[in-house]
PDB file of C-alpha atoms in Angstrom:
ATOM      1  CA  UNK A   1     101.594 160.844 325.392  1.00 47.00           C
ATOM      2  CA  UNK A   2     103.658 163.914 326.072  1.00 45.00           C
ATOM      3  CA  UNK A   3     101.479 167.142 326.531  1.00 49.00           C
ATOM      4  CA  UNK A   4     101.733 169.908 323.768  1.00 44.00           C
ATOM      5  CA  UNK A   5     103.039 171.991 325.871  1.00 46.00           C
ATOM      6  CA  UNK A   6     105.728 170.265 326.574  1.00 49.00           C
ATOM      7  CA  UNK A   7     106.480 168.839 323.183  1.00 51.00           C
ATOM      8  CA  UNK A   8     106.234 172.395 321.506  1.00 67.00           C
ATOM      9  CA  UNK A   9     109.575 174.170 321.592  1.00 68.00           C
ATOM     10  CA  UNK A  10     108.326 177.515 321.665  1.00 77.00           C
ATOM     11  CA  UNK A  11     106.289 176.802 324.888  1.00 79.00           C
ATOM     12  CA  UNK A  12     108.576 174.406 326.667  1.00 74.00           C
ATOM     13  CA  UNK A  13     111.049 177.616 326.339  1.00 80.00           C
ATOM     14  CA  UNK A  14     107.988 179.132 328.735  1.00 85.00           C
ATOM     15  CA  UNK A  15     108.308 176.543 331.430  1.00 82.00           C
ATOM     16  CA  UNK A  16     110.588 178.195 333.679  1.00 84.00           C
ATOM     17  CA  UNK A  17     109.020 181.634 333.034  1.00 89.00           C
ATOM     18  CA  UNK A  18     105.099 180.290 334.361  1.00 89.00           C
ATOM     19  CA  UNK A  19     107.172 178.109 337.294  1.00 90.00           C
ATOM     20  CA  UNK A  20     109.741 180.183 338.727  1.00 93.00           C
ATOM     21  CA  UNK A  21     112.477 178.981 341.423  1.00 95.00           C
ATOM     22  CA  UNK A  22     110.662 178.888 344.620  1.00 96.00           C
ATOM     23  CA  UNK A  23     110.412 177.092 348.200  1.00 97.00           C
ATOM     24  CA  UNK A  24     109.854 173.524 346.064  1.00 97.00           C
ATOM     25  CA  UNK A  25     113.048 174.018 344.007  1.00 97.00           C
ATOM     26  CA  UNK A  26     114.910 174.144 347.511  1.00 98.00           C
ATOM     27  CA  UNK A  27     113.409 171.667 348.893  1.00 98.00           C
ATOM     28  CA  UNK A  28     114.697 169.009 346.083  1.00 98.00           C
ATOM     29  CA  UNK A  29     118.253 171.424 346.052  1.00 98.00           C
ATOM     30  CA  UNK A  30     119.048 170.350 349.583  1.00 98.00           C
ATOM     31  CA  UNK A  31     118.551 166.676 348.842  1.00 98.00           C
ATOM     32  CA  UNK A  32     120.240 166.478 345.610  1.00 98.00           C
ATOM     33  CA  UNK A  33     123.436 168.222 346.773  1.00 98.00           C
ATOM     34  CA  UNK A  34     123.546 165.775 349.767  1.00 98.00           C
ATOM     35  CA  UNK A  35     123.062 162.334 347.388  1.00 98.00           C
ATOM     36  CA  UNK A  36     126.282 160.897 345.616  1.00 96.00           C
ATOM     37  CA  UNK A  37     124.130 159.862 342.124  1.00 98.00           C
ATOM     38  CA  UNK A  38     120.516 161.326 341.610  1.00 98.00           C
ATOM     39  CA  UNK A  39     117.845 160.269 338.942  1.00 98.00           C
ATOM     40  CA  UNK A  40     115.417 163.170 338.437  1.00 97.00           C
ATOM     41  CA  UNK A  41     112.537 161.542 336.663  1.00 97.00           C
ATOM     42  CA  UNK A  42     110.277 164.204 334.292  1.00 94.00           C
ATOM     43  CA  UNK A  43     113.479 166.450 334.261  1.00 93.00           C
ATOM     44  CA  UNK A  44     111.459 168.398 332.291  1.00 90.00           C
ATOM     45  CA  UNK A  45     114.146 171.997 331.333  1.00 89.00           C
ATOM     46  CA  UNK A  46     116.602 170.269 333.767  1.00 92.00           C
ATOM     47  CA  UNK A  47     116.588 173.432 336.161  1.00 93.00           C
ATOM     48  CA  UNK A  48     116.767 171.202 339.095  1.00 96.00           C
ATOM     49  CA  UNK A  49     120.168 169.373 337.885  1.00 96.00           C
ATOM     50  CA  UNK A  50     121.470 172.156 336.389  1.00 93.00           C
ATOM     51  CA  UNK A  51     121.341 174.476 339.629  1.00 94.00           C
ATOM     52  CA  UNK A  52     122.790 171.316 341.387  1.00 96.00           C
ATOM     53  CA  UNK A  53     125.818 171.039 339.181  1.00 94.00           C
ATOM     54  CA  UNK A  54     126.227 174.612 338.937  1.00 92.00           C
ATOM     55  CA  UNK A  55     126.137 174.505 343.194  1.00 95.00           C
ATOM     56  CA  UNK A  56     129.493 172.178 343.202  1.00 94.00           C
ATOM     57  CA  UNK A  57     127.531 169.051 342.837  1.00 94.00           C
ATOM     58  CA  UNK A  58     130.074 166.603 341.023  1.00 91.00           C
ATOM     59  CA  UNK A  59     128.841 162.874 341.354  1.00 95.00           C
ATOM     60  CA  UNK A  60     126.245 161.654 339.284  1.00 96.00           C
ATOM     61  CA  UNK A  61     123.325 163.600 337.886  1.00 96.00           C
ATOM     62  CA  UNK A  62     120.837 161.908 335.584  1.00 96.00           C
ATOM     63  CA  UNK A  63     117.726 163.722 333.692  1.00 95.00           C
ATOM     64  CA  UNK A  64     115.042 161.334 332.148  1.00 95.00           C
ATOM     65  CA  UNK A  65     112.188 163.053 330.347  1.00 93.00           C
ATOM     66  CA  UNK A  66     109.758 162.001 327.122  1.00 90.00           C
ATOM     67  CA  UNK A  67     109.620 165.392 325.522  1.00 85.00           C
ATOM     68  CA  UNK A  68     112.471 165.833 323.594  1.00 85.00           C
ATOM     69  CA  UNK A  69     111.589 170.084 323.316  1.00 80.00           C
ATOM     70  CA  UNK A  70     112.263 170.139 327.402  1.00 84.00           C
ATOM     71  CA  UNK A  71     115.812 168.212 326.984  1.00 85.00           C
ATOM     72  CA  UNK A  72     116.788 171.176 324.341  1.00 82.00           C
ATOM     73  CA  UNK A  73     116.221 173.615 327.320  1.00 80.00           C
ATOM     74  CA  UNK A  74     118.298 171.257 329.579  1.00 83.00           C
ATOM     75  CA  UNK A  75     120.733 170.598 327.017  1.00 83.00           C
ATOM     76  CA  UNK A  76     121.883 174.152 325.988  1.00 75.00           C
ATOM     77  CA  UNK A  77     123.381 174.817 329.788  1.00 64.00           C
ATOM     78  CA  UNK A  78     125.112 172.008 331.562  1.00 67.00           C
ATOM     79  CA  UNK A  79     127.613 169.628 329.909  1.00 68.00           C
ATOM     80  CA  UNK A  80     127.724 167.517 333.481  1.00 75.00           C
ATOM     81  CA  UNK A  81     124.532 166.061 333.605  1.00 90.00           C
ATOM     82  CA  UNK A  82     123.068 162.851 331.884  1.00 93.00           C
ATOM     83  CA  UNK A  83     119.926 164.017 329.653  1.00 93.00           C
ATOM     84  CA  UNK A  84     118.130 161.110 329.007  1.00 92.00           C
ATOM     85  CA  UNK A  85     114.859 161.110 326.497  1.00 92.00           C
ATOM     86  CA  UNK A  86     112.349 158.419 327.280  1.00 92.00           C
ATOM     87  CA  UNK A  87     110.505 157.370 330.152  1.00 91.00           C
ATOM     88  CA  UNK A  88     111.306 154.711 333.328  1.00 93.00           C
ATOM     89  CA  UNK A  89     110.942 151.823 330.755  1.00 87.00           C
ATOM     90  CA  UNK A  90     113.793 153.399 328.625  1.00 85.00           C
ATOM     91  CA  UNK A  91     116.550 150.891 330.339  1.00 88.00           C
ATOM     92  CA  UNK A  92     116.989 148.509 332.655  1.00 91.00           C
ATOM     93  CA  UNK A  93     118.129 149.915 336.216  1.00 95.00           C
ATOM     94  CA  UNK A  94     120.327 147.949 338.002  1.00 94.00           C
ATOM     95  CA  UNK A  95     120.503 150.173 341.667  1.00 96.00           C
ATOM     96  CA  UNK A  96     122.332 152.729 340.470  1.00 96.00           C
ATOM     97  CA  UNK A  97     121.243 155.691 342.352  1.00 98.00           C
ATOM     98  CA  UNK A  98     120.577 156.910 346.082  1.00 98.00           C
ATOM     99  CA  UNK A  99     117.706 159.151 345.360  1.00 98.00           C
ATOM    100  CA  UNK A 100     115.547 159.339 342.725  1.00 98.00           C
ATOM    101  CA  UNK A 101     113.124 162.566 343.032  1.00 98.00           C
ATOM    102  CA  UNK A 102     109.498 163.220 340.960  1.00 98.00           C
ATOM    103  CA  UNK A 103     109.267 167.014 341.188  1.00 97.00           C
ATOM    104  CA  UNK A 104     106.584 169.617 339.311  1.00 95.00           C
ATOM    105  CA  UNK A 105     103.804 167.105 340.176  1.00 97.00           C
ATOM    106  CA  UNK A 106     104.845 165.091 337.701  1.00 95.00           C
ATOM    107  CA  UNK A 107     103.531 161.809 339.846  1.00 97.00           C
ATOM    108  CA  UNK A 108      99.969 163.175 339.437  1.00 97.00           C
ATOM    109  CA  UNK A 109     100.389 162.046 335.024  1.00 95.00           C
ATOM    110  CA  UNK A 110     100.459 158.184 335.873  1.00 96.00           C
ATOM    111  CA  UNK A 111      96.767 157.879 335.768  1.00 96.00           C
ATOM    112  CA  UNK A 112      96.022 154.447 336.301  1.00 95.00           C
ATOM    113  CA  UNK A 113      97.051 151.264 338.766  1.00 97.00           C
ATOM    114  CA  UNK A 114      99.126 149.567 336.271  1.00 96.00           C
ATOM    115  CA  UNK A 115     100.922 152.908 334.914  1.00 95.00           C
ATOM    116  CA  UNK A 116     101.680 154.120 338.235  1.00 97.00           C
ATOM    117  CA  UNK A 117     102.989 150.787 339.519  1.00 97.00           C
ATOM    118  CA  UNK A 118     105.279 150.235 336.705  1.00 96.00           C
ATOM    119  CA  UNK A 119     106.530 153.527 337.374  1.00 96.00           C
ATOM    120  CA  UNK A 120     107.443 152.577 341.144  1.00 97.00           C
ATOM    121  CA  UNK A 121     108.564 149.083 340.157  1.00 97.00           C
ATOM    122  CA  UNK A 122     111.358 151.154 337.768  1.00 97.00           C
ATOM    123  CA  UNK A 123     111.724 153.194 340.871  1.00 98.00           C
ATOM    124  CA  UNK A 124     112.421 150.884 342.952  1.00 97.00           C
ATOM    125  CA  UNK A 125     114.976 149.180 340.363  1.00 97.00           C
ATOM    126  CA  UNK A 126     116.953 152.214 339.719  1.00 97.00           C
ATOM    127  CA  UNK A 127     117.667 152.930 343.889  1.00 97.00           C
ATOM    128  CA  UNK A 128     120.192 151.050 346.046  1.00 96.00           C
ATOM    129  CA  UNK A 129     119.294 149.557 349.083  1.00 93.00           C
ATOM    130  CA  UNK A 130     118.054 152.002 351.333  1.00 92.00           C
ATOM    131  CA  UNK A 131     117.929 154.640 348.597  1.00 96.00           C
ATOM    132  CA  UNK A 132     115.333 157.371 348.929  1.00 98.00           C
ATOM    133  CA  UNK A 133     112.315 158.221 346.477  1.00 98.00           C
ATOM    134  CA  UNK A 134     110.843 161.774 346.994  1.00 98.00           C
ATOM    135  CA  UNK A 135     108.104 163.127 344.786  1.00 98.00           C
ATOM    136  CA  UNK A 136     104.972 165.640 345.648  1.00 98.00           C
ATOM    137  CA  UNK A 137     101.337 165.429 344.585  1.00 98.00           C
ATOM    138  CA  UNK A 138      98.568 168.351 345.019  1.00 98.00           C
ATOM    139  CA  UNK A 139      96.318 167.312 348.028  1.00 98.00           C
ATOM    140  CA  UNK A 140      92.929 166.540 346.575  1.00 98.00           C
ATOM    141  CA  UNK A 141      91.374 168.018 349.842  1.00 97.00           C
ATOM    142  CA  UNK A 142      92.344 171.458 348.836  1.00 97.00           C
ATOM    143  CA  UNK A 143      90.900 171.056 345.581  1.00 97.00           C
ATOM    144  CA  UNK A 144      93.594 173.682 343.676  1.00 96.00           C
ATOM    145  CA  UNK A 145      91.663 172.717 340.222  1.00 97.00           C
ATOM    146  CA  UNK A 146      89.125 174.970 341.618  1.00 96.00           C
ATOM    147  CA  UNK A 147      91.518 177.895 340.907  1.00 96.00           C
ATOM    148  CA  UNK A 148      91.830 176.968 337.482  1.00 97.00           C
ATOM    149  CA  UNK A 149      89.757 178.997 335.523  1.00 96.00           C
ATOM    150  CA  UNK A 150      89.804 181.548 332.461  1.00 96.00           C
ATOM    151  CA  UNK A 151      89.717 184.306 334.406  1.00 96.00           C
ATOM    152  CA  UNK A 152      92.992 184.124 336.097  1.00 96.00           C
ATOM    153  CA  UNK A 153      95.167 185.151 333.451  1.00 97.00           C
ATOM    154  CA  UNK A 154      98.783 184.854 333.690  1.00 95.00           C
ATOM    155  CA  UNK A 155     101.320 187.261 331.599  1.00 95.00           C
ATOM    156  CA  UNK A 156     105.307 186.035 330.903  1.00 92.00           C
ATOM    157  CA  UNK A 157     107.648 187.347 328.473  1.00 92.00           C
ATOM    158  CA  UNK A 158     108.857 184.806 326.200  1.00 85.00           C
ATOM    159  CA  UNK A 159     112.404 184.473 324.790  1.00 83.00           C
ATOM    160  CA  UNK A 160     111.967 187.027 321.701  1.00 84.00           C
ATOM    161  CA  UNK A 161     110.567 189.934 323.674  1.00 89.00           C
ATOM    162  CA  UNK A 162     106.878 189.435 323.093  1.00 90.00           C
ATOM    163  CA  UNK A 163     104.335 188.721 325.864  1.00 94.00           C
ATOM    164  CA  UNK A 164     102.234 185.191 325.962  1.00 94.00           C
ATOM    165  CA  UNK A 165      99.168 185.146 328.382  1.00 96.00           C
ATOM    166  CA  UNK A 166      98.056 181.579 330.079  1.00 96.00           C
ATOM    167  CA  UNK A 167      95.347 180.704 331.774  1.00 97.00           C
ATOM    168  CA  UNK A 168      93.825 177.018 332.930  1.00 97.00           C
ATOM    169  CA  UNK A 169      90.003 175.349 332.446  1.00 97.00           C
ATOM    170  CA  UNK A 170      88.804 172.484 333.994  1.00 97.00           C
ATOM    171  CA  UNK A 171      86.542 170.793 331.553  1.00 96.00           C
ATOM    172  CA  UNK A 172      83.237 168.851 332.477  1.00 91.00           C
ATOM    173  CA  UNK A 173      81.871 169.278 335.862  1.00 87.00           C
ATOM    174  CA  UNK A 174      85.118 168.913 337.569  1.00 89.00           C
ATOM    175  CA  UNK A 175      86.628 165.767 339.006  1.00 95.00           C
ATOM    176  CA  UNK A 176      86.150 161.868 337.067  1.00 96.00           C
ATOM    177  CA  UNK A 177      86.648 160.108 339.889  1.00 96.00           C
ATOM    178  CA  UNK A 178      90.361 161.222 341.312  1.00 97.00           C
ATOM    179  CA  UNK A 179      91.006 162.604 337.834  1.00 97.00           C
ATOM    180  CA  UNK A 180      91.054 166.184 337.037  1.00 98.00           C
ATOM    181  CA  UNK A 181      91.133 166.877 333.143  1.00 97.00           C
ATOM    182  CA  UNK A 182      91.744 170.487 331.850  1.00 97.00           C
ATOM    183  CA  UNK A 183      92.872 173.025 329.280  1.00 96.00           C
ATOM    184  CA  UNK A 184      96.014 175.260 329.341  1.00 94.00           C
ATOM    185  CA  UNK A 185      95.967 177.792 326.800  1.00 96.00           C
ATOM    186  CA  UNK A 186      98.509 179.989 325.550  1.00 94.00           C
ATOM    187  CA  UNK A 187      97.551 183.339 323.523  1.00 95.00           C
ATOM    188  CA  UNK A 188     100.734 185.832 321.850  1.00 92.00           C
ATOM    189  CA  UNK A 189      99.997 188.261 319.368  1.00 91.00           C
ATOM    190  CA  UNK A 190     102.478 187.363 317.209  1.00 89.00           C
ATOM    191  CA  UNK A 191     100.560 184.053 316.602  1.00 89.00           C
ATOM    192  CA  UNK A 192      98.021 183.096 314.272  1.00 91.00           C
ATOM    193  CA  UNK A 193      96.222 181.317 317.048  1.00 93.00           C
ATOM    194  CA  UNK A 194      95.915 180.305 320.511  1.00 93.00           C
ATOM    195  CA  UNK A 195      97.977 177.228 321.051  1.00 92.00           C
ATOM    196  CA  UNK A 196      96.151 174.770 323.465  1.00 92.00           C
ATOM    197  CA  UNK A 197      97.166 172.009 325.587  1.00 91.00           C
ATOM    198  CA  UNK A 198      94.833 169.176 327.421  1.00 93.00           C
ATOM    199  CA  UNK A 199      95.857 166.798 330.501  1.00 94.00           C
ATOM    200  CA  UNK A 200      94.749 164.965 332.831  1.00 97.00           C
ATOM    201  CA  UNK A 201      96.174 164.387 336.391  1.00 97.00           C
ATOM    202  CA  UNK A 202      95.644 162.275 338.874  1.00 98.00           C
ATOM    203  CA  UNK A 203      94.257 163.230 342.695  1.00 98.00           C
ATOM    204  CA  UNK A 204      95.408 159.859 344.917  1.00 98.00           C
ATOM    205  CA  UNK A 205      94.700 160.534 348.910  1.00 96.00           C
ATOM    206  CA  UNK A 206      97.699 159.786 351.196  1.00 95.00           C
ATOM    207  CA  UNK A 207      96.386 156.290 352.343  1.00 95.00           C
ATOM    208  CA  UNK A 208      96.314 155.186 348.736  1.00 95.00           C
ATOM    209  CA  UNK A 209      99.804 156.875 348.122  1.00 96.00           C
ATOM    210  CA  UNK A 210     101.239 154.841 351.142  1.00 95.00           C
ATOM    211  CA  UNK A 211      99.245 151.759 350.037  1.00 96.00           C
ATOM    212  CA  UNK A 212     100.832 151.547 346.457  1.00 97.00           C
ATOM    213  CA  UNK A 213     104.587 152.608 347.900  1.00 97.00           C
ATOM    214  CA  UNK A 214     104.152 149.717 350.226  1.00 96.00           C
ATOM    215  CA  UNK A 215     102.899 147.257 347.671  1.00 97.00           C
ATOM    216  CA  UNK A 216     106.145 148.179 345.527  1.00 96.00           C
ATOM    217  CA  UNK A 217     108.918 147.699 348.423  1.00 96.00           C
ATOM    218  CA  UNK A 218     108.518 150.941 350.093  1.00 97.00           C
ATOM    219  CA  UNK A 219     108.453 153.019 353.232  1.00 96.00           C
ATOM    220  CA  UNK A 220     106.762 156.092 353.833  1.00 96.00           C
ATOM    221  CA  UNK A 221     109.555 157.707 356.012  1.00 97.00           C
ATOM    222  CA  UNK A 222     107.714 161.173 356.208  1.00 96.00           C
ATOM    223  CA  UNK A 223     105.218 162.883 354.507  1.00 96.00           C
ATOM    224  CA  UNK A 224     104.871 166.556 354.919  1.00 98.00           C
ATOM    225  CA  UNK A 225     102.015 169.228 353.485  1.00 98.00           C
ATOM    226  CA  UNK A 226     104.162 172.299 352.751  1.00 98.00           C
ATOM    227  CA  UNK A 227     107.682 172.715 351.602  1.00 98.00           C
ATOM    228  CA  UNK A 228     108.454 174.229 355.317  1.00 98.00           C
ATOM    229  CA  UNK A 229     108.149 170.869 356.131  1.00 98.00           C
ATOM    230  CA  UNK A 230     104.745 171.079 358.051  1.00 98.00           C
ATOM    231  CA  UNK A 231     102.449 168.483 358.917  1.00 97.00           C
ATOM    232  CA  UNK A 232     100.348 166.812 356.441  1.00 97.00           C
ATOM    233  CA  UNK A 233      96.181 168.122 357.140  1.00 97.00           C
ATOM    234  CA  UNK A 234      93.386 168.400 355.097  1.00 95.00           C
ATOM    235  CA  UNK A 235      94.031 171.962 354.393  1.00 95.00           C
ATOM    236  CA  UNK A 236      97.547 171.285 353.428  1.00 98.00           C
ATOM    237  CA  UNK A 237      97.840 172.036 349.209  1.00 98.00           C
ATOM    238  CA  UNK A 238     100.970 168.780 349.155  1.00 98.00           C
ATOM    239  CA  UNK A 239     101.194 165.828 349.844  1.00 98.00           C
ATOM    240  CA  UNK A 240     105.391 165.890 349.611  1.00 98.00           C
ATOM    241  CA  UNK A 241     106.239 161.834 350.386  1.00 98.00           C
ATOM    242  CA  UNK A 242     109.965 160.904 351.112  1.00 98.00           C
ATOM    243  CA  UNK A 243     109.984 156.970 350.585  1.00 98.00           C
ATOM    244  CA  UNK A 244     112.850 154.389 351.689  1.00 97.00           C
ATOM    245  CA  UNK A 245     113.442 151.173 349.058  1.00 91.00           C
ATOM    246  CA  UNK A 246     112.717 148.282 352.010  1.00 82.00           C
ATOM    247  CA  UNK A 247     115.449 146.209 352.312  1.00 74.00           C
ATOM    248  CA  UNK A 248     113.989 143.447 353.047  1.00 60.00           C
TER     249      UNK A 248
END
């Protein structure tokens, strides 16, 4: 199920407002502009694409995301990108790509074992041998849902002028397990109410990533706990994987 706040136009045109460009955009930048054909899997507003083709990229560029409101932000800019609605079970893949990135922690929504290796299964389909997969999660050591609460209140300006505050709650006593379930809730004055939107993500610890990459034809190449590229410790708030499709 795709989260309201994705599925609602008038807060998907928020996205890139609450998640501006930053050291994680460049990250992915540097690796899509040095791959021939790249599938960017929970495209969400296409930003990451977009910047790409608007950088000189000119092979392939595919966008594959579930809420249809996010591809209307993605389609409205670039005419050289593939904006595909649906999910990794929308087609069969047939090794079409050399990377295929995960970006905006969207690994962390495949909550359970079957979900999440469907999802690397597809993966694996859609990359050539020796094709790269590169996605990050939030290290559950550093516990960032902690942060998440009422009281830190964001403020963005949305497309007609007016300003929309957002803030995060947890709900329950915290973590189910390795899930984290919580509230995001968006208040403008020039609605009628507060428009709310619930999800749940999914903590997984670095030996369980690498266990369920290996069990679906991968290799951890690197794994790094910053976007400077720094090692991976507990204190570290990613867990940013780059994973090679085994040949073998």
């Amino acid at each position: 199920m795709v989260d309201h706040s994705f599925a609602d136009l008038s807060l998907a045109a928020l996205y890139d407002r609450l998640n501006p460009w930053g050291p994680g955009d460049d990250f992915y930048l540097d690796l899509v502009m040095a791959a021939g054909a790249v599938l960017d899997v929970g495209c969400g507003t296409g930003r990451l694409l977009r910047r790409a083709y608007e950088d000189g990229h000119r092979g392939r560029l595919m966008g594959l995301d579930p809420a249809a409101a996010m591809l209307v932000q993605a389609r409205r800019a670039v005419p050289g990108c593939e904006w595909v609605l649906g999910d990794l079970r929308t087609r069969l893949w047939g090794g079409e790509f050399e990377l295929v990135v995960m970006t905006g922690h969207a690994f962390q929504v495949l909550l359970d074992d079957h979900e999440l290796r469907a999802c690397l299964g597809a993966v694996r389909d859609a990359l050539r041998d020796g094709g790269r997969f590169v996605f990050e999660t939030r290290n559950p050591t550093a516990r960032a849902w902690e942060t998440w609460t009422p009281d830190r209140v964001r403020e963005v300006t949305g497309p007609d002028g007016t300003a929309v505050h957002v803030w995060h709650e947890v709900l329950g006593d915290g973590p189910v397990g390795d899930r984290v379930t919580f509230t995001e809730t968006f208040e403008s004055s020039v609605w009628q109410r507060p428009r709310v939107s619930r999800a749940t993500l999914r903590f997984l610890e670095p030996d369980s990533l690498s266990g369920f990459l290996a069990e679906a034809g991968f290799e951890v190449l690197e794994q790094y706990g910053d976007w400077a590229r720094g090692p991976l410790t507990d204190s570290s708030p990613e867990i940013i994987t780059v994973a090679g499709k085994s040949t073998s």
